[in-house]
Amino acid sequence: MTDWAHMGKLEKTVRVSCAVAMAAKLVECVRREDVIGATICSLSAVAALGLEAGEIRAVLSALERTASEGEA
């Protein structure tokens, strides 16, 4: 994960702005029921905040487990 303590204000602002923009786009995709677009937007928002690929995969795995337990 990205170390936010060593980041400058400008970089923090850019990262948060990108995440917020992707979250807004995510809402649009959900309203249109565009699953692929929603997935891309959510992963992009998480990546903008500084999670690395392995951490994103772990989050997705946890979400999948939670969803499958909820269906059972």
mmCIF file with all atom_site columns, C-alpha atoms in Angstrom:
data_model
loop_
_atom_site.group_PDB
_atom_site.id
_atom_site.type_symbol
_atom_site.label_atom_id
_atom_site.label_alt_id
_atom_site.label_comp_id
_atom_site.label_asym_id
_atom_site.label_entity_id
_atom_site.label_seq_id
_atom_site.pdbx_PDB_ins_code
_atom_site.Cartn_x
_atom_site.Cartn_y
_atom_site.Cartn_z
_atom_site.occupancy
_atom_site.B_iso_or_equiv
_atom_site.pdbx_formal_charge
_atom_site.auth_seq_id
_atom_site.auth_comp_id
_atom_site.auth_asym_id
_atom_site.auth_atom_id
_atom_site.pdbx_PDB_model_num
ATOM 1  C CA . MET A 1 1  ? 0.000   0.000   0.000   1.00 0.00 ? 1  MET A CA 1
ATOM 2  C CA . THR A 1 2  ? 1.159   3.509   -0.726  1.00 0.00 ? 2  THR A CA 1
ATOM 3  C CA . ASP A 1 3  ? 2.598   5.354   2.265   1.00 0.00 ? 3  ASP A CA 1
ATOM 4  C CA . TRP A 1 4  ? 0.437   8.462   2.573   1.00 0.00 ? 4  TRP A CA 1
ATOM 5  C CA . ALA A 1 5  ? 2.665   9.962   5.284   1.00 0.00 ? 5  ALA A CA 1
ATOM 6  C CA . HIS A 1 6  ? 5.470   10.560  2.775   1.00 0.00 ? 6  HIS A CA 1
ATOM 7  C CA . MET A 1 7  ? 3.228   11.977  0.062   1.00 0.00 ? 7  MET A CA 1
ATOM 8  C CA . GLY A 1 8  ? 2.923   15.677  -0.724  1.00 0.00 ? 8  GLY A CA 1
ATOM 9  C CA . LYS A 1 9  ? -0.365  17.569  -0.587  1.00 0.00 ? 9  LYS A CA 1
ATOM 10 C CA . LEU A 1 10 ? -0.585  17.803  -4.365  1.00 0.00 ? 10 LEU A CA 1
ATOM 11 C CA . GLU A 1 11 ? -0.213  14.054  -4.882  1.00 0.00 ? 11 GLU A CA 1
ATOM 12 C CA . LYS A 1 12 ? -2.775  13.331  -2.149  1.00 0.00 ? 12 LYS A CA 1
ATOM 13 C CA . THR A 1 13 ? -5.195  15.778  -3.762  1.00 0.00 ? 13 THR A CA 1
ATOM 14 C CA . VAL A 1 14 ? -4.741  14.228  -7.199  1.00 0.00 ? 14 VAL A CA 1
ATOM 15 C CA . ARG A 1 15 ? -5.194  10.674  -5.886  1.00 0.00 ? 15 ARG A CA 1
ATOM 16 C CA . VAL A 1 16 ? -8.335  11.535  -3.911  1.00 0.00 ? 16 VAL A CA 1
ATOM 17 C CA . SER A 1 17 ? -9.757  13.531  -6.839  1.00 0.00 ? 17 SER A CA 1
ATOM 18 C CA . CYS A 1 18 ? -9.239  10.565  -9.163  1.00 0.00 ? 18 CYS A CA 1
ATOM 19 C CA . ALA A 1 19 ? -10.877 8.211   -6.682  1.00 0.00 ? 19 ALA A CA 1
ATOM 20 C CA . VAL A 1 20 ? -13.890 10.514  -6.291  1.00 0.00 ? 20 VAL A CA 1
ATOM 21 C CA . ALA A 1 21 ? -14.237 10.884  -10.063 1.00 0.00 ? 21 ALA A CA 1
ATOM 22 C CA . MET A 1 22 ? -14.127 7.106   -10.499 1.00 0.00 ? 22 MET A CA 1
ATOM 23 C CA . ALA A 1 23 ? -16.682 6.670   -7.703  1.00 0.00 ? 23 ALA A CA 1
ATOM 24 C CA . ALA A 1 24 ? -19.051 9.062   -9.496  1.00 0.00 ? 24 ALA A CA 1
ATOM 25 C CA . LYS A 1 25 ? -18.540 7.103   -12.717 1.00 0.00 ? 25 LYS A CA 1
ATOM 26 C CA . LEU A 1 26 ? -19.180 3.893   -10.754 1.00 0.00 ? 26 LEU A CA 1
ATOM 27 C CA . VAL A 1 27 ? -22.592 5.200   -9.670  1.00 0.00 ? 27 VAL A CA 1
ATOM 28 C CA . GLU A 1 28 ? -23.463 5.936   -13.306 1.00 0.00 ? 28 GLU A CA 1
ATOM 29 C CA . CYS A 1 29 ? -22.421 2.420   -14.345 1.00 0.00 ? 29 CYS A CA 1
ATOM 30 C CA . VAL A 1 30 ? -24.504 0.856   -11.580 1.00 0.00 ? 30 VAL A CA 1
ATOM 31 C CA . ARG A 1 31 ? -27.570 2.843   -12.645 1.00 0.00 ? 31 ARG A CA 1
ATOM 32 C CA . ARG A 1 32 ? -27.076 1.590   -16.220 1.00 0.00 ? 32 ARG A CA 1
ATOM 33 C CA . GLU A 1 33 ? -26.438 -1.933  -14.890 1.00 0.00 ? 33 GLU A CA 1
ATOM 34 C CA . ASP A 1 34 ? -23.056 -1.948  -16.655 1.00 0.00 ? 34 ASP A CA 1
ATOM 35 C CA . VAL A 1 35 ? -21.243 -4.575  -14.600 1.00 0.00 ? 35 VAL A CA 1
ATOM 36 C CA . ILE A 1 36 ? -17.983 -4.444  -16.546 1.00 0.00 ? 36 ILE A CA 1
ATOM 37 C CA . GLY A 1 37 ? -17.831 -0.648  -16.359 1.00 0.00 ? 37 GLY A CA 1
ATOM 38 C CA . ALA A 1 38 ? -18.639 -0.695  -12.647 1.00 0.00 ? 38 ALA A CA 1
ATOM 39 C CA . THR A 1 39 ? -15.880 -3.207  -12.011 1.00 0.00 ? 39 THR A CA 1
ATOM 40 C CA . ILE A 1 40 ? -13.327 -1.155  -13.903 1.00 0.00 ? 40 ILE A CA 1
ATOM 41 C CA . CYS A 1 41 ? -14.354 2.050   -12.132 1.00 0.00 ? 41 CYS A CA 1
ATOM 42 C CA . SER A 1 42 ? -14.214 0.502   -8.688  1.00 0.00 ? 42 SER A CA 1
ATOM 43 C CA . LEU A 1 43 ? -10.806 -1.080  -9.290  1.00 0.00 ? 43 LEU A CA 1
ATOM 44 C CA . SER A 1 44 ? -9.492  2.183   -10.713 1.00 0.00 ? 44 SER A CA 1
ATOM 45 C CA . ALA A 1 45 ? -10.700 4.100   -7.663  1.00 0.00 ? 45 ALA A CA 1
ATOM 46 C CA . VAL A 1 46 ? -9.030  1.640   -5.315  1.00 0.00 ? 46 VAL A CA 1
ATOM 47 C CA . ALA A 1 47 ? -5.805  1.727   -7.331  1.00 0.00 ? 47 ALA A CA 1
ATOM 48 C CA . ALA A 1 48 ? -5.803  5.543   -7.270  1.00 0.00 ? 48 ALA A CA 1
ATOM 49 C CA . LEU A 1 49 ? -5.854  5.396   -3.487  1.00 0.00 ? 49 LEU A CA 1
ATOM 50 C CA . GLY A 1 50 ? -2.699  3.318   -3.524  1.00 0.00 ? 50 GLY A CA 1
ATOM 51 C CA . LEU A 1 51 ? -3.580  -0.337  -3.151  1.00 0.00 ? 51 LEU A CA 1
ATOM 52 C CA . GLU A 1 52 ? -1.315  -2.644  -5.085  1.00 0.00 ? 52 GLU A CA 1
ATOM 53 C CA . ALA A 1 53 ? -2.502  -5.465  -7.353  1.00 0.00 ? 53 ALA A CA 1
ATOM 54 C CA . GLY A 1 54 ? -2.092  -8.182  -4.699  1.00 0.00 ? 54 GLY A CA 1
ATOM 55 C CA . GLU A 1 55 ? -4.067  -6.160  -2.171  1.00 0.00 ? 55 GLU A CA 1
ATOM 56 C CA . ILE A 1 56 ? -6.829  -5.489  -4.702  1.00 0.00 ? 56 ILE A CA 1
ATOM 57 C CA . ARG A 1 57 ? -7.020  -9.238  -5.436  1.00 0.00 ? 57 ARG A CA 1
ATOM 58 C CA . ALA A 1 58 ? -7.330  -9.964  -1.714  1.00 0.00 ? 58 ALA A CA 1
ATOM 59 C CA . VAL A 1 59 ? -10.201 -7.477  -1.422  1.00 0.00 ? 59 VAL A CA 1
ATOM 60 C CA . LEU A 1 60 ? -11.950 -9.030  -4.421  1.00 0.00 ? 60 LEU A CA 1
ATOM 61 C CA . SER A 1 61 ? -11.523 -12.528 -2.977  1.00 0.00 ? 61 SER A CA 1
ATOM 62 C CA . ALA A 1 62 ? -13.007 -11.407 0.322   1.00 0.00 ? 62 ALA A CA 1
ATOM 63 C CA . LEU A 1 63 ? -15.966 -9.840  -1.497  1.00 0.00 ? 63 LEU A CA 1
ATOM 64 C CA . GLU A 1 64 ? -16.523 -13.020 -3.496  1.00 0.00 ? 64 GLU A CA 1
ATOM 65 C CA . ARG A 1 65 ? -16.479 -15.143 -0.329  1.00 0.00 ? 65 ARG A CA 1
ATOM 66 C CA . THR A 1 66 ? -18.934 -12.794 1.354   1.00 0.00 ? 66 THR A CA 1
ATOM 67 C CA . ALA A 1 67 ? -21.245 -12.860 -1.665  1.00 0.00 ? 67 ALA A CA 1
ATOM 68 C CA . SER A 1 68 ? -21.188 -16.661 -1.902  1.00 0.00 ? 68 SER A CA 1
ATOM 69 C CA . GLU A 1 69 ? -21.880 -16.996 1.832   1.00 0.00 ? 69 GLU A CA 1
ATOM 70 C CA . GLY A 1 70 ? -24.805 -14.584 1.476   1.00 0.00 ? 70 GLY A CA 1
ATOM 71 C CA . GLU A 1 71 ? -26.316 -16.675 -1.323  1.00 0.00 ? 71 GLU A CA 1
ATOM 72 C CA . ALA A 1 72 ? -26.024 -19.918 0.633   1.00 0.00 ? 72 ALA A CA 1
#
